[in-house]
Amino acid sequence: MTEPNGSNRRDFLKTSTLAVGGAVATQIGLSSTAHAAGSDVIKVGLIGCGGRGTGAAEQICIASQPDKNVKLYAMGDLFLDHLETARKRLTGAVGDQVDVTKERCFTGFDAFQKVIDSGVDLVILASPPGFRPMMIEAAVKAGKNIFTEKPVAVDGPGIRKVLAAAEEAKKKGLAVVAGTQRRHQAGYVECMKRIHDGALGELTGGQCYWNQGGLWMKPRETSWSDMEWQVRNWLYFTWLSGDHIVEQHVHNLDVINWAFGTHPVRAVGMGGRQVRTSPDYGHIFDHFATDLEYPGGVHVMSMARQIEGCEKNISETVVGTAGKWSSAGSRLQFTGKDKYRFNEKSTDPYVQEHIDLLASIRAGKPLNELKTVAESTLTAIMSRMSAYTGEAVTWEQALNSKEDLLPANLVMGNLPVPPVAIPGQTKFI
């Protein structure tokens, strides 16, 4: 299968992540040249101090051990309580690798810019996804290396901004690694290499799933404005999360794009809000199903559900003319011509992605995963657009959409919740 730019699936794999031996590459990289800023210590700024951001900050510190040549230097969050909780937890977890003074703790909607301007070399972007395009753009403009959580946008305008930033980061030689950790998980890397080398023959289809129960919800407090309530419950508002098909199912869609070496050209989806109907859960759907069409008329079935008491399934399957590969039940295995099954022990992929990021910076060979994660994010956005409207949506329609979901004024105050989408009536622009 060939990409429009002429690269094949094997090339796509080589440019999407480091090889399986990331830990070995790290040992070489850390002992070579210092990073571009001229110091052996990489100063990290954490933007978004919730659970995922706190975890990512801890993991990048662990990735630098035993040398400990990474320091958490600045922190920013919209809410002071988030920042203080994260700072306390991180100090307990990684000790002297936290070097965050009160002067380098920032809150408010402009906290991200203050962290970027604080003298850091690398930023971790872990705020709600709706804010991510402007944060990525600002970090690249300032010449900072980036670890960005997925997804990287919630709408077409955001994706266009991220794709432009990806090109600018490449020109500046910046490293950008995304939180699609399967691309740094030894088993997935080995299996994708086999797929790209022809273990399944010609790819003919596949399935991917993220079906689980519910997630956390924080009851509204009387002192919270509309804006504060929505940001504190960001999972349940499309402008912040993109809906769970974008925020969560992007992992599985990313694996499918990785296997096929390209993105889908068309989506026909359906979904709804069957169980989580209370206003406490904002206006997002609780289930989706999408038929994704890839180049050559190849179809992949995608399903995402967050409903308690239902069958659970978090997996991907790829089918080809010579066999099948599946990650079902955490078993990475092939059936057909190739009987390979991955059984080796490997580094926690949440740590490995930071090992690979740091190694690429120190070796002067920066990884840049921004384009691939943007394409996987748009795959999910396209699927959501189709489910919300009931219409078929093409890649070009999703990419060029004018539907900018970010509120015009980012201030604590009134912010009406959009109505729940109704397929056949809701339209996109």
Coordinates of C-alpha atoms in Angstrom, one line a residue:
M1 CA 0.0 0.0 0.0
T2 CA 1.5 3.4 -1.0
E3 CA 0.9 6.7 0.6
P4 CA 0.0 9.7 -1.7
N5 CA 3.5 11.1 -1.0
G6 CA 5.0 7.9 -2.3
S7 CA 6.2 6.3 1.0
N8 CA 5.3 2.7 1.6
R9 CA 4.1 1.0 4.8
R10 CA 7.7 0.0 5.8
D11 CA 8.9 3.6 5.5
F12 CA 5.9 4.7 7.5
L13 CA 6.9 2.4 10.4
K14 CA 10.5 3.5 10.4
T15 CA 9.5 7.2 10.7
S16 CA 6.7 6.7 13.2
T17 CA 8.7 5.5 16.2
L18 CA 12.1 4.3 17.4
A19 CA 13.0 0.6 17.1
V20 CA 12.1 -1.9 19.8
G21 CA 15.5 -1.5 21.5
G22 CA 14.6 2.0 22.8
A23 CA 16.4 1.4 26.1
V24 CA 19.6 0.6 24.2
A25 CA 19.2 3.7 22.1
T26 CA 18.7 5.7 25.2
Q27 CA 22.0 4.6 26.7
I28 CA 23.8 5.8 23.6
G29 CA 21.8 9.0 23.3
L30 CA 22.2 10.1 26.9
S31 CA 26.0 9.7 26.8
S32 CA 26.4 11.7 23.6
T33 CA 25.8 15.3 23.0
A34 CA 23.8 17.5 25.3
H35 CA 20.4 18.9 24.2
A36 CA 20.1 22.0 22.1
A37 CA 19.9 24.4 25.0
G38 CA 23.4 23.6 26.0
S39 CA 22.9 22.0 29.4
D40 CA 22.9 18.3 30.3
V41 CA 19.8 18.8 32.4
I42 CA 16.5 19.0 30.5
K43 CA 14.0 21.3 32.3
V44 CA 10.4 20.2 31.9
G45 CA 7.3 22.3 32.2
L46 CA 4.0 20.5 33.0
I47 CA 0.9 22.1 31.5
G48 CA -2.2 20.4 32.9
C49 CA -1.8 19.0 36.4
G50 CA -4.6 16.4 36.4
G51 CA -4.1 12.7 36.8
R52 CA -2.7 12.1 33.3
G53 CA -0.4 15.1 33.4
T54 CA 0.9 14.2 36.9
G55 CA 1.5 10.6 35.6
A56 CA 3.4 11.9 32.5
A57 CA 5.6 14.1 34.6
E58 CA 6.5 11.2 36.9
Q59 CA 7.1 8.9 34.0
I60 CA 9.5 11.3 32.2
C61 CA 11.5 11.6 35.4
I62 CA 11.6 7.8 35.8
A63 CA 12.7 7.6 32.1
S64 CA 15.8 9.7 33.0
Q65 CA 16.9 7.5 35.9
P66 CA 19.4 6.6 37.2
D67 CA 21.1 9.8 35.8
K68 CA 18.2 12.0 36.9
N69 CA 19.2 14.6 34.2
V70 CA 15.6 15.6 33.8
K71 CA 14.0 18.1 36.3
L72 CA 10.4 19.3 36.6
Y73 CA 11.0 23.0 36.5
A74 CA 7.6 24.7 36.1
M75 CA 3.9 23.8 36.4
G76 CA 0.7 25.3 35.1
D77 CA -3.0 24.5 35.4
L78 CA -6.3 26.4 35.2
F79 CA -7.0 25.4 38.9
L80 CA -4.7 25.9 41.9
D81 CA -6.0 22.8 43.7
H82 CA -5.0 20.6 40.7
L83 CA -1.5 22.2 40.7
E84 CA -0.9 21.8 44.4
T85 CA -2.1 18.2 44.5
A86 CA 0.1 17.3 41.6
R87 CA 3.2 19.1 43.0
K88 CA 2.8 17.2 46.3
R89 CA 2.3 13.9 44.6
L90 CA 5.3 14.4 42.3
T91 CA 7.6 15.5 45.1
G92 CA 6.7 12.3 47.0
A93 CA 7.2 10.2 43.8
V94 CA 10.5 11.5 42.3
G95 CA 11.9 13.7 45.1
D96 CA 14.7 16.0 44.1
Q97 CA 13.7 15.8 40.4
V98 CA 11.0 18.3 41.3
D99 CA 12.6 21.8 41.2
V100 CA 9.4 23.9 41.0
T101 CA 9.5 27.1 43.0
K102 CA 6.3 29.1 43.8
E103 CA 7.4 31.6 41.3
R104 CA 7.2 28.9 38.6
C105 CA 3.7 27.8 39.5
F106 CA 1.1 29.4 37.2
T107 CA -2.7 29.2 37.1
G108 CA -5.4 30.6 34.8
F109 CA -6.1 30.4 31.1
D110 CA -2.7 31.9 30.3
A111 CA -0.8 29.5 32.5
F112 CA 0.4 27.5 29.5
Q113 CA 2.2 30.5 28.0
K114 CA 3.8 31.3 31.3
V115 CA 5.2 27.8 31.6
I116 CA 6.5 28.0 28.1
D117 CA 8.2 31.3 28.8
S118 CA 9.7 30.1 32.2
G119 CA 13.0 28.8 30.8
V120 CA 11.9 25.2 30.2
D121 CA 13.4 23.0 27.4
L122 CA 10.4 20.6 27.1
V123 CA 6.7 20.9 27.8
I124 CA 4.2 18.2 28.7
L125 CA 0.8 19.1 27.3
A126 CA -1.9 17.4 29.3
S127 CA -4.7 19.9 29.6
P128 CA -8.1 18.9 28.1
P129 CA -7.7 18.3 24.3
G130 CA -9.8 21.3 23.3
F131 CA -6.9 23.6 24.4
R132 CA -4.2 21.5 22.8
P133 CA -3.9 23.1 19.3
M134 CA -3.2 26.5 20.7
M135 CA -0.7 25.1 23.2
I136 CA 1.1 23.0 20.6
E137 CA 1.3 26.1 18.3
A138 CA 2.7 28.3 21.1
A139 CA 5.3 25.6 22.2
V140 CA 6.5 25.1 18.7
K141 CA 6.7 28.9 18.1
A142 CA 8.8 29.2 21.2
G143 CA 11.1 26.4 20.1
K144 CA 10.3 23.9 22.8
N145 CA 10.4 20.1 22.6
I146 CA 7.0 18.5 23.3
F147 CA 5.3 15.6 24.9
T148 CA 1.7 15.9 24.0
E149 CA -1.1 13.8 25.2
K150 CA -3.6 12.5 22.7
P151 CA -5.9 13.5 21.1
V152 CA -4.3 16.7 19.7
A153 CA -7.5 18.5 18.7
V154 CA -11.3 18.2 18.7
D155 CA -12.2 19.7 15.4
G156 CA -11.0 20.4 11.8
P157 CA -9.6 23.9 12.5
G158 CA -7.6 22.5 15.4
I159 CA -6.2 19.7 13.3
R160 CA -5.1 22.2 10.6
K161 CA -3.3 24.2 13.3
V162 CA -1.6 21.1 14.6
L163 CA -0.5 20.0 11.1
A164 CA 1.0 23.4 10.4
A165 CA 2.8 23.1 13.8
A166 CA 4.1 19.7 12.8
E167 CA 5.8 21.2 9.7
E168 CA 7.2 24.1 11.7
A169 CA 8.6 21.7 14.4
K170 CA 10.3 19.7 11.7
K171 CA 12.0 22.8 10.3
K172 CA 13.1 23.8 13.8
G173 CA 14.4 20.3 14.6
L174 CA 12.1 19.9 17.6
A175 CA 11.1 16.6 19.1
V176 CA 7.4 15.9 19.5
V177 CA 6.2 12.6 21.0
A178 CA 2.5 11.9 21.5
G179 CA 0.7 9.8 24.2
T180 CA -0.2 7.1 21.7
Q181 CA 2.0 4.8 23.8
R182 CA 1.3 1.7 21.7
R183 CA 3.8 3.1 19.2
H184 CA 6.5 2.6 21.9
Q185 CA 5.3 -0.7 23.2
A186 CA 7.7 -3.4 22.2
G187 CA 5.0 -6.0 21.3
Y188 CA 3.1 -3.6 19.1
V189 CA 6.3 -2.3 17.4
E190 CA 7.4 -5.9 16.6
C191 CA 3.9 -6.9 15.3
M192 CA 3.6 -3.8 13.1
K193 CA 7.0 -4.5 11.7
R194 CA 5.9 -8.0 10.7
I195 CA 2.7 -6.6 9.2
H196 CA 4.6 -4.1 7.2
D197 CA 7.0 -6.8 6.1
G198 CA 4.1 -8.8 4.6
A199 CA 3.2 -11.3 7.4
L200 CA -0.5 -10.8 6.6
G201 CA -0.1 -10.4 2.8
E202 CA -2.4 -7.7 1.4
L203 CA -4.5 -6.1 4.1
T204 CA -8.2 -6.6 3.5
G205 CA -9.9 -5.3 6.6
G206 CA -10.0 -5.1 10.4
Q207 CA -11.9 -4.2 13.6
C208 CA -11.0 -2.0 16.5
Y209 CA -12.9 -1.5 19.8
W210 CA -12.9 0.5 23.0
N211 CA -15.9 -0.8 24.8
Q212 CA -15.9 -0.3 28.6
G213 CA -18.0 0.9 31.5
G214 CA -18.3 4.5 32.7
L215 CA -15.7 7.0 33.9
W216 CA -15.5 9.6 36.6
M217 CA -17.9 12.5 36.9
K218 CA -17.7 15.4 39.4
P219 CA -21.0 16.7 40.7
R220 CA -21.4 20.4 40.1
E221 CA -20.7 22.7 43.1
T222 CA -22.8 25.8 43.6
S223 CA -19.8 28.1 43.4
W224 CA -18.7 26.9 40.0
S225 CA -19.6 28.9 36.9
D226 CA -20.6 27.1 33.7
M227 CA -17.0 27.3 32.4
E228 CA -15.5 25.9 35.6
W229 CA -18.0 23.1 35.8
Q230 CA -17.4 22.1 32.2
V231 CA -13.6 22.2 32.4
R232 CA -13.6 20.2 35.7
N233 CA -15.9 17.6 33.9
W234 CA -14.1 18.0 30.5
L235 CA -14.9 14.4 29.4
Y236 CA -18.5 15.2 28.8
F237 CA -18.3 18.3 26.5
T238 CA -17.3 18.0 22.9
W239 CA -15.4 21.3 22.8
L240 CA -13.1 19.9 25.5
S241 CA -12.8 16.2 24.9
G242 CA -14.1 15.7 21.3
D243 CA -16.4 13.0 22.8
H244 CA -15.0 9.7 24.0
I245 CA -14.6 8.4 20.5
V246 CA -11.9 11.1 20.1
E247 CA -10.5 11.3 23.6
Q248 CA -10.2 7.5 24.2
H249 CA -10.9 5.4 21.1
V250 CA -8.2 7.4 19.2
H251 CA -5.7 4.8 20.6
N252 CA -7.3 2.0 18.7
L253 CA -7.8 4.0 15.6
D254 CA -4.1 5.0 15.7
V255 CA -3.1 1.3 15.7
I256 CA -5.3 0.7 12.6
N257 CA -3.8 3.7 10.8
W258 CA -0.4 2.5 11.8
A259 CA -1.0 -1.0 10.4
F260 CA -2.4 0.3 7.1
G261 CA 0.2 3.0 6.8
T262 CA -2.4 5.6 5.9
H263 CA -5.7 7.1 7.1
P264 CA -9.3 6.4 6.0
V265 CA -10.9 8.3 3.2
R266 CA -14.6 8.1 4.4
A267 CA -16.6 7.3 7.5
V268 CA -20.2 6.3 8.0
G269 CA -21.1 6.2 11.6
M270 CA -23.9 5.9 14.1
G271 CA -24.2 6.4 17.8
G272 CA -26.3 7.9 20.6
R273 CA -26.9 8.8 24.2
Q274 CA -28.9 5.8 25.6
V275 CA -27.8 5.5 29.2
R276 CA -25.9 8.6 30.3
T277 CA -28.8 11.0 29.7
S278 CA -28.5 13.2 32.8
P279 CA -27.3 16.8 32.3
D280 CA -24.5 15.8 34.7
Y281 CA -22.9 14.1 31.7
G282 CA -22.9 17.1 29.5
H283 CA -24.0 16.4 25.9
I284 CA -21.8 13.6 24.5
F285 CA -22.8 10.2 23.2
D286 CA -22.3 7.0 25.2
H287 CA -21.8 4.7 22.2
F288 CA -20.5 4.8 18.6
A289 CA -20.1 2.4 15.6
T290 CA -18.3 3.4 12.5
D291 CA -17.6 1.9 9.1
L292 CA -14.2 3.3 8.1
E293 CA -13.2 3.0 4.4
Y294 CA -9.5 3.0 3.6
P295 CA -7.9 3.4 0.2
G296 CA -8.6 0.6 -2.2
G297 CA -12.1 0.0 -0.8
V298 CA -10.9 -1.7 2.4
H299 CA -13.2 -1.4 5.3
V300 CA -12.6 -1.4 9.1
M301 CA -15.3 -1.6 11.8
S302 CA -14.8 0.7 14.7
M303 CA -16.8 0.6 18.0
A304 CA -16.6 2.7 21.1
R305 CA -18.9 2.4 24.1
Q306 CA -18.9 3.7 27.8
I307 CA -21.9 1.9 29.3
E308 CA -21.9 -0.1 32.5
G309 CA -23.0 -3.8 32.5
C310 CA -22.1 -4.4 28.8
E311 CA -19.5 -6.6 27.1
K312 CA -16.0 -5.1 27.4
N313 CA -13.5 -5.2 24.6
I314 CA -10.4 -3.1 24.1
S315 CA -8.5 -4.5 21.1
E316 CA -7.6 -4.2 17.4
T317 CA -7.6 -6.8 14.6
V318 CA -6.1 -6.6 11.2
V319 CA -7.0 -9.1 8.5
G320 CA -5.0 -9.9 5.3
T321 CA -4.9 -12.4 2.5
A322 CA -2.3 -14.5 4.4
G323 CA -3.7 -14.4 8.0
K324 CA -4.9 -12.3 10.9
W325 CA -3.3 -10.3 13.7
S326 CA -5.1 -9.4 16.9
S327 CA -4.4 -7.7 20.2
A328 CA -7.5 -9.2 21.9
G329 CA -7.2 -10.0 25.6
S330 CA -3.8 -8.3 25.6
R331 CA -2.4 -11.2 23.5
L332 CA -0.5 -9.9 20.5
Q333 CA -0.6 -12.8 18.1
F334 CA -0.8 -13.8 14.4
T335 CA -2.8 -16.6 12.9
G336 CA -2.4 -17.9 9.4
K337 CA 0.9 -18.1 7.6
D338 CA 2.7 -16.3 10.5
K339 CA 2.1 -18.0 13.9
Y340 CA 4.1 -15.4 15.9
R341 CA 3.0 -14.4 19.4
F342 CA 4.7 -11.8 21.5
N343 CA 5.7 -13.1 24.9
E344 CA 8.7 -11.1 25.9
K345 CA 8.9 -8.7 28.9
S346 CA 9.2 -5.1 28.0
T347 CA 9.4 -1.6 29.5
D348 CA 6.1 0.1 30.5
P349 CA 5.1 1.9 27.3
Y350 CA 4.1 5.0 29.4
V351 CA 7.8 5.2 30.4
Q352 CA 9.2 3.9 27.1
E353 CA 7.6 6.8 25.1
H354 CA 9.6 9.2 27.3
I355 CA 12.8 7.2 27.1
D356 CA 12.5 7.4 23.3
L357 CA 11.7 11.1 23.4
L358 CA 14.7 11.9 25.6
A359 CA 17.0 9.7 23.5
S360 CA 16.0 11.4 20.3
I361 CA 16.7 14.9 21.8
R362 CA 20.1 13.9 23.1
A363 CA 21.1 12.1 20.0
G364 CA 20.2 15.1 17.8
K365 CA 17.7 13.0 15.9
P366 CA 14.3 14.3 17.1
L367 CA 11.2 12.2 16.8
N368 CA 8.2 14.1 15.4
E369 CA 5.0 12.2 15.8
L370 CA 2.7 15.2 15.4
K371 CA 1.5 14.4 11.9
T372 CA 0.6 10.8 12.7
V373 CA -1.3 11.6 15.9
A374 CA -3.1 14.5 14.1
E375 CA -4.2 12.0 11.4
S376 CA -5.4 9.5 14.0
T377 CA -7.2 12.3 15.8
L378 CA -8.9 13.4 12.6
T379 CA -10.0 9.8 12.0
A380 CA -11.9 9.9 15.3
I381 CA -13.3 13.4 14.6
M382 CA -14.5 12.3 11.2
S383 CA -16.2 9.3 12.8
R384 CA -17.9 11.5 15.4
M385 CA -19.1 14.0 12.8
S386 CA -20.7 11.2 10.9
A387 CA -22.4 9.7 14.0
Y388 CA -23.6 13.2 15.1
T389 CA -25.1 14.0 11.7
G390 CA -26.0 10.6 10.3
E391 CA -24.2 11.6 7.1
A392 CA -21.2 10.0 5.4
V393 CA -18.1 12.2 6.0
T394 CA -15.0 12.3 3.9
W395 CA -11.5 13.0 5.0
E396 CA -11.5 16.3 3.1
Q397 CA -14.8 17.4 4.7
A398 CA -13.5 16.7 8.2
L399 CA -10.1 18.3 7.6
N400 CA -11.6 21.4 5.9
S401 CA -14.6 21.8 8.3
K402 CA -15.2 25.3 9.7
E403 CA -16.7 23.9 12.9
D404 CA -14.5 25.6 15.5
L405 CA -15.7 24.3 18.9
L406 CA -13.4 26.4 21.1
P407 CA -15.4 29.2 22.9
A408 CA -14.6 32.7 21.6
N409 CA -14.0 34.0 25.2
L410 CA -12.1 31.8 27.6
V411 CA -13.3 33.3 30.9
M412 CA -15.0 32.0 34.0
G413 CA -18.6 32.7 33.4
N414 CA -21.7 31.6 31.6
L415 CA -21.3 29.0 28.9
P416 CA -24.5 27.3 27.6
V417 CA -24.2 23.6 26.9
P418 CA -24.9 22.7 23.2
P419 CA -27.9 20.4 22.6
V420 CA -27.3 16.7 22.2
A421 CA -26.7 15.9 18.5
I422 CA -29.6 14.3 16.7
P423 CA -28.6 12.2 13.6
G424 CA -30.6 13.3 10.5
Q425 CA -31.1 16.8 12.0
T426 CA -27.7 18.0 13.3
K427 CA -25.5 19.5 10.6
F428 CA -21.8 20.3 10.5
I429 CA -20.1 23.2 8.6

